[in-house]
Short mmCIF file of C-alpha atoms in Angstrom, two decimals:
data_model
loop_
_atom_site.label_atom_id
_atom_site.label_comp_id
_atom_site.label_asym_id
_atom_site.label_seq_id
_atom_site.Cartn_x
_atom_site.Cartn_y
_atom_site.Cartn_z
CA MET M 1 82.70 123.74 118.58
CA ALA M 2 82.63 121.65 121.90
CA HIS M 3 78.82 121.46 121.82
CA LEU M 4 78.47 120.24 118.20
CA PRO M 5 78.03 116.56 117.42
CA ASP M 6 81.21 114.77 116.14
CA VAL M 7 79.81 114.74 112.58
CA GLN M 8 79.24 118.53 112.55
CA CYS M 9 82.56 118.92 114.12
CA ALA M 10 84.27 116.87 111.47
CA GLY M 11 82.58 118.88 108.73
CA PHE M 12 83.80 122.14 110.23
CA HIS M 13 87.38 121.00 110.65
CA ALA M 14 87.42 119.25 107.09
CA ASP M 15 86.21 122.61 105.65
CA GLN M 16 89.06 124.41 107.53
CA LEU M 17 91.61 121.95 106.24
CA LEU M 18 90.48 122.46 102.58
CA ASP M 19 90.46 126.25 102.98
CA GLN M 20 93.70 126.78 104.96
CA GLY M 21 95.63 123.55 104.58
CA TYR M 22 95.66 122.96 108.33
CA CYS M 23 93.54 123.35 111.54
CA ILE M 24 94.23 122.94 115.30
CA ILE M 25 91.50 121.03 117.25
CA PRO M 26 91.95 122.01 121.00
CA GLN M 27 91.05 119.35 123.61
CA ALA M 28 90.52 116.68 120.96
CA ILE M 29 91.35 113.95 123.40
CA ALA M 30 91.50 113.77 127.12
CA GLN M 31 94.89 114.82 128.51
CA SER M 32 94.93 111.71 130.71
CA GLU M 33 95.03 109.57 127.57
CA VAL M 34 97.95 111.66 126.19
CA GLU M 35 99.78 111.10 129.48
CA THR M 36 99.21 107.25 129.38
CA LEU M 37 100.64 106.95 125.82
CA ALA M 38 103.58 109.33 126.49
CA SER M 39 104.30 107.25 129.74
CA ASP M 40 104.15 104.04 127.75
CA LEU M 41 106.58 105.25 125.20
CA THR M 42 109.03 106.68 127.70
CA GLY M 43 111.37 103.77 127.34
CA ASP M 44 111.27 103.72 123.77
CA PHE M 45 112.20 107.42 123.63
CA ASP M 46 114.96 106.75 126.16
CA THR M 47 116.51 103.97 123.98
CA ALA M 48 115.84 105.32 120.52
CA GLN M 49 119.00 106.18 118.48
CA LEU M 50 119.38 109.68 116.96
CA SER M 51 118.25 110.06 113.41
CA SER M 52 120.82 111.15 110.70
CA GLY M 53 120.65 113.04 107.46
CA PRO M 54 119.74 116.42 106.08
CA PHE M 55 115.99 115.83 106.26
CA TYR M 56 115.50 113.88 109.54
CA GLY M 57 118.22 115.87 111.24
CA ASN M 58 120.95 114.58 113.45
CA ASP M 59 119.46 115.95 116.67
CA THR M 60 115.95 114.15 116.61
CA LYS M 61 114.66 110.70 117.58
CA ARG M 62 112.01 109.05 115.52
CA PHE M 63 110.44 105.45 115.73
CA GLY M 64 107.31 103.90 114.43
CA GLY M 65 105.15 100.85 115.02
CA LEU M 66 103.36 102.51 117.81
CA LEU M 67 100.42 100.25 117.81
CA SER M 68 102.63 97.38 119.01
CA ARG M 69 104.42 99.50 121.62
CA SER M 70 101.27 100.80 123.38
CA GLU M 71 97.70 99.78 123.49
CA GLN M 72 96.82 103.42 124.03
CA THR M 73 97.78 104.30 120.51
CA LYS M 74 94.48 102.82 119.20
CA ALA M 75 92.60 105.50 120.84
CA PHE M 76 94.42 108.25 118.63
CA VAL M 77 94.71 106.11 115.37
CA GLN M 78 90.89 105.27 115.55
CA HIS M 79 89.69 108.55 117.02
CA PRO M 80 86.08 108.80 115.72
CA MET M 81 86.12 112.49 114.73
CA ILE M 82 89.50 112.20 113.16
CA LEU M 83 88.38 109.27 111.04
CA ALA M 84 85.25 111.21 110.04
CA ILE M 85 87.50 114.06 108.88
CA MET M 86 89.61 111.65 106.91
CA GLN M 87 86.66 110.27 105.20
CA LYS M 88 85.56 113.74 104.08
CA ILE M 89 89.03 114.79 102.75
CA LEU M 90 90.27 111.44 101.42
CA GLY M 91 87.17 109.37 101.11
CA PRO M 92 86.09 110.87 97.61
CA TRP M 93 89.34 109.85 96.07
CA CYS M 94 89.62 106.19 97.09
CA ASP M 95 87.68 103.09 97.86
CA HIS M 96 88.92 103.40 101.39
CA PHE M 97 91.79 105.27 103.14
CA SER M 98 94.65 103.59 105.02
CA LEU M 99 97.05 104.33 107.90
CA ASN M 100 100.24 105.87 106.46
CA LEU M 101 102.26 105.87 109.69
CA THR M 102 102.43 106.34 113.37
CA GLN M 103 105.73 107.85 114.36
CA ALA M 104 106.96 109.21 117.77
CA ILE M 105 109.19 112.28 117.35
CA GLU M 106 111.57 113.92 119.83
CA LEU M 107 113.43 117.18 119.13
CA MET M 108 116.36 117.42 121.32
CA PRO M 109 117.44 120.68 122.95
CA GLY M 110 119.53 122.57 120.30
CA SER M 111 118.02 120.94 117.31
CA ILE M 112 117.91 123.07 114.25
CA GLU M 113 114.87 123.89 112.10
CA GLN M 114 113.59 121.35 109.53
CA VAL M 115 113.68 122.21 105.84
CA PRO M 116 110.16 123.25 104.74
CA HIS M 117 108.46 120.52 102.66
CA ARG M 118 105.23 118.92 101.53
CA ASP M 119 104.76 115.31 102.55
CA GLN M 120 102.96 114.27 99.52
CA ASP M 121 106.08 114.78 97.44
CA MET M 122 106.76 111.26 98.46
CA TRP M 123 104.42 110.27 95.52
CA PRO M 124 105.65 112.25 92.48
CA CYS M 125 102.34 111.77 90.72
CA SER M 126 100.75 114.23 93.15
CA ARG M 127 102.52 117.02 91.25
CA LEU M 128 100.41 116.02 88.04
CA VAL M 129 97.08 116.70 89.67
CA ASP M 130 95.52 120.29 89.29
CA PRO M 131 95.28 121.75 92.82
CA SER M 132 91.95 123.21 91.96
CA LEU M 133 90.38 119.76 92.01
CA GLN M 134 91.21 119.36 95.80
CA VAL M 135 92.56 115.98 95.47
CA GLU M 136 94.55 115.18 98.68
CA PHE M 137 96.84 112.30 99.02
CA LEU M 138 97.53 112.51 102.69
CA VAL M 139 96.35 114.11 105.94
CA ASN M 140 98.69 114.28 109.02
CA VAL M 141 97.58 114.45 112.65
CA MET M 142 100.09 115.69 115.14
CA TRP M 143 99.64 114.87 118.85
CA PRO M 144 101.88 116.78 121.26
CA PHE M 145 103.00 114.88 124.40
CA THR M 146 104.61 118.00 125.72
CA PRO M 147 103.40 121.63 125.10
CA TYR M 148 104.54 122.74 121.63
CA THR M 149 105.78 126.36 121.81
CA LYS M 150 107.59 128.55 119.56
CA GLU M 151 110.71 128.18 121.93
CA ASN M 152 110.81 124.20 121.71
CA GLY M 153 110.26 123.81 117.97
CA ALA M 154 106.44 123.80 117.41
CA THR M 155 105.68 123.02 113.77
CA HIS M 156 105.61 125.90 111.28
CA VAL M 157 102.75 125.86 108.80
CA TRP M 158 102.14 128.03 105.77
CA PRO M 159 98.45 128.70 105.51
CA GLY M 160 97.16 128.51 101.89
CA SER M 161 100.29 126.71 100.70
CA HIS M 162 98.20 123.77 99.57
CA ARG M 163 97.03 125.96 96.80
CA ARG M 164 100.53 127.20 95.84
CA GLN M 165 102.22 123.96 95.02
CA ASP M 166 104.37 125.55 92.27
CA GLU M 167 106.24 127.44 95.06
CA MET M 168 108.71 125.04 96.60
CA LEU M 169 109.51 127.46 99.34
CA ILE M 170 107.37 130.47 100.59
CA ASP M 171 108.58 133.45 102.74
CA PRO M 172 109.11 132.27 106.30
CA THR M 173 107.09 135.48 107.50
CA GLU M 174 103.94 133.84 106.07
CA ALA M 175 104.07 130.79 108.31
CA ILE M 176 102.29 130.29 111.57
CA VAL M 177 103.71 128.57 114.63
CA ALA M 178 101.46 125.71 115.74
CA GLU M 179 101.58 126.23 119.45
CA MET M 180 99.29 123.80 121.37
CA GLN M 181 98.89 121.87 124.60
CA PRO M 182 98.73 117.95 125.06
CA GLY M 183 95.29 116.84 124.14
CA SER M 184 95.03 119.23 121.14
CA ALA M 185 95.72 118.01 117.56
CA LEU M 186 97.24 119.81 114.61
CA LEU M 187 95.92 118.45 111.28
CA PHE M 188 97.54 119.48 108.03
CA LEU M 189 97.36 118.21 104.44
CA GLY M 190 100.10 116.51 102.52
CA SER M 191 100.02 119.42 100.15
CA THR M 192 100.65 121.95 102.89
CA LEU M 193 104.18 123.33 103.39
CA HIS M 194 105.33 122.87 106.90
CA ALA M 195 108.58 122.31 108.90
CA GLY M 196 109.56 121.41 112.48
CA GLY M 197 110.97 124.41 114.33
CA ALA M 198 114.22 124.75 116.07
CA ASN M 199 114.36 123.60 119.83
CA ARG M 200 115.77 126.52 121.59
CA SER M 201 114.53 125.24 125.06
CA PRO M 202 116.43 123.17 127.58
CA ALA M 203 114.02 120.32 127.38
CA PRO M 204 113.13 117.82 124.54
CA ARG M 205 109.90 118.33 122.68
CA ARG M 206 107.93 115.00 122.41
CA GLY M 207 104.97 114.12 120.34
CA MET M 208 103.48 111.72 117.73
CA ILE M 209 102.34 111.94 114.18
CA VAL M 210 99.53 109.70 112.85
CA SER M 211 98.76 110.03 109.14
CA TYR M 212 96.34 108.68 106.79
CA THR M 213 96.58 108.20 103.08
CA LEU M 214 94.49 107.08 99.96
CA GLY M 215 94.26 103.30 100.16
CA TRP M 216 95.75 102.71 96.72
CA LEU M 217 99.00 104.46 97.63
CA LYS M 218 102.09 102.67 99.11
CA PRO M 219 102.38 104.01 102.66
CA TYR M 220 105.46 105.69 104.20
CA GLU M 221 105.53 103.10 106.83
CA LEU M 222 105.12 99.53 105.45
CA GLN M 223 102.32 98.33 107.71
CA TRP M 224 102.54 94.73 106.89
CA LEU M 225 106.15 94.52 108.25
CA ALA M 226 105.35 96.79 111.19
CA TYR M 227 102.37 94.59 111.94
CA PRO M 228 102.79 91.07 110.24
CA PRO M 229 99.82 88.71 110.33
CA GLU M 230 100.72 87.14 113.70
CA VAL M 231 100.55 90.59 115.26
CA ALA M 232 97.65 92.03 113.25
CA ARG M 233 95.38 89.11 114.13
CA ALA M 234 95.19 90.44 117.69
CA PHE M 235 93.70 93.79 116.27
CA ASP M 236 89.94 94.46 115.66
CA ALA M 237 88.83 94.26 111.95
CA ASP M 238 88.52 97.97 111.60
CA LEU M 239 92.02 98.54 112.57
CA THR M 240 93.51 95.83 110.37
CA ASP M 241 91.50 97.45 107.45
CA LEU M 242 93.34 100.67 108.22
CA LEU M 243 96.59 98.71 108.13
CA GLY M 244 95.97 97.70 104.50
CA TYR M 245 94.71 94.11 105.31
CA ARG M 246 91.86 94.91 103.04
CA ILE M 247 91.49 94.82 99.23
CA HIS M 248 91.04 98.15 97.54
CA ARG M 249 88.57 97.79 94.72
CA PRO M 250 89.06 96.78 91.93
CA ASN M 251 91.11 93.82 93.15
CA LEU M 252 94.15 96.06 94.27
CA GLY M 253 96.22 94.46 97.15
CA ASN M 254 94.84 90.99 96.92
CA HIS M 255 96.59 87.76 97.94
CA GLU M 256 95.74 84.72 95.89
CA GLY M 257 92.95 86.62 94.22
CA ARG M 258 91.13 87.20 97.70
CA CYS M 259 91.00 89.95 100.15
CA PRO M 260 93.71 89.64 102.69
CA SER M 261 91.25 90.24 105.54
CA GLN M 262 89.78 86.80 104.78
CA LEU M 263 93.24 85.18 104.78
CA LEU M 264 94.19 87.01 107.98
CA ARG M 265 91.10 85.77 109.87
CA GLU M 266 90.85 82.36 108.22
CA PRO M 267 94.25 81.40 106.97
CA GLU M 268 93.34 77.66 106.44
CA ARG M 269 90.22 78.49 104.43
CA LYS M 270 90.40 77.33 100.82
CA ALA M 271 88.84 79.19 98.08
CA GLY M 272 89.64 80.38 94.47
CA ALA M 273 90.11 84.03 93.40
CA ILE M 274 87.09 86.24 94.30
CA ASP M 275 86.38 89.44 92.40
CA ALA M 276 86.15 92.71 94.44
CA LEU M 277 84.82 95.27 92.00
CA ALA M 278 83.41 98.75 92.35
CA PRO M 279 79.73 99.45 91.38
CA ASP M 280 80.59 101.19 88.19
CA GLN M 281 82.67 98.28 87.07
CA HIS M 282 79.98 95.72 87.81
CA ALA M 283 77.60 98.05 85.84
CA LEU M 284 79.90 98.16 82.88
CA ILE M 285 80.30 94.40 82.86
CA GLU M 286 76.47 93.88 82.96
CA ALA M 287 76.15 96.39 80.14
CA PHE M 288 78.71 94.45 78.12
CA ARG M 289 77.14 91.10 78.65
CA ALA M 290 73.72 92.59 77.62
CA GLY M 291 75.25 93.95 74.44
CA GLU M 292 74.82 97.53 75.48
CA LEU M 293 77.55 99.96 74.27
CA PRO M 294 78.30 102.99 76.33
CA GLU M 295 77.73 106.30 74.74
CA PRO M 296 80.97 107.90 73.38
CA VAL M 297 82.37 110.72 75.30
CA THR M 298 82.50 113.84 73.45
CA GLY M 299 84.53 117.06 74.35
#
């Protein structure tokens, strides 16, 4: 795979994702870039408070807003091959996909295993969609900062569980342990059953999750608070689009009837509401104005 162009690599890994519900991309990014990001976040890990609750666990540390904590985060969030994979998996089901979260995670020594779960259950409507349609709401990308091993709590993934969504829990013996080195990436669908393992080693397990979702869904991490306009203006336009400062056709997520990207870049510009419609909606309006009635749909 290392000798294939990024576009072909993206297609290969997207096929793996849709077939198995997960894939591991070895050497997805230079280890030096991982080391820089991990170093930048060392102080945040040291000062972060322990989480609490039966899901997060009382022996883990979690914090978000990583684009503001380290410039190096952009290289992971905007990784070209990762974005190409997202386009293949999420692109067919939305006008554009968005960043769902950036979250650093540390499993402390002695932490217990996480409860198996599917991340797309955040959106109850996901359970109403026929799995055979292969509609995905979310894709996670896990980047390790330290080696992920069975001993220190590497993520457990149930292959094929994205096509078994009526099973809330599946026999633990069917799971794989996603062991990998820094520089590699674990990708798994929001419909894939997974869980963090127990850290039975004497050292913390550190890493980061970057996830992407359909642009019309409310994200896990509210990006407009994590990166308010005065912060987001320092980012490039492609990144602010990912953060949700972009209208989702038709007219979803507007401010004063306009795309928030315009107001972000030109806050003083005066203009009225401006339509942002998809091509099929433009075609329907033109047909209506021309007095053309669409053919009735028959079953």
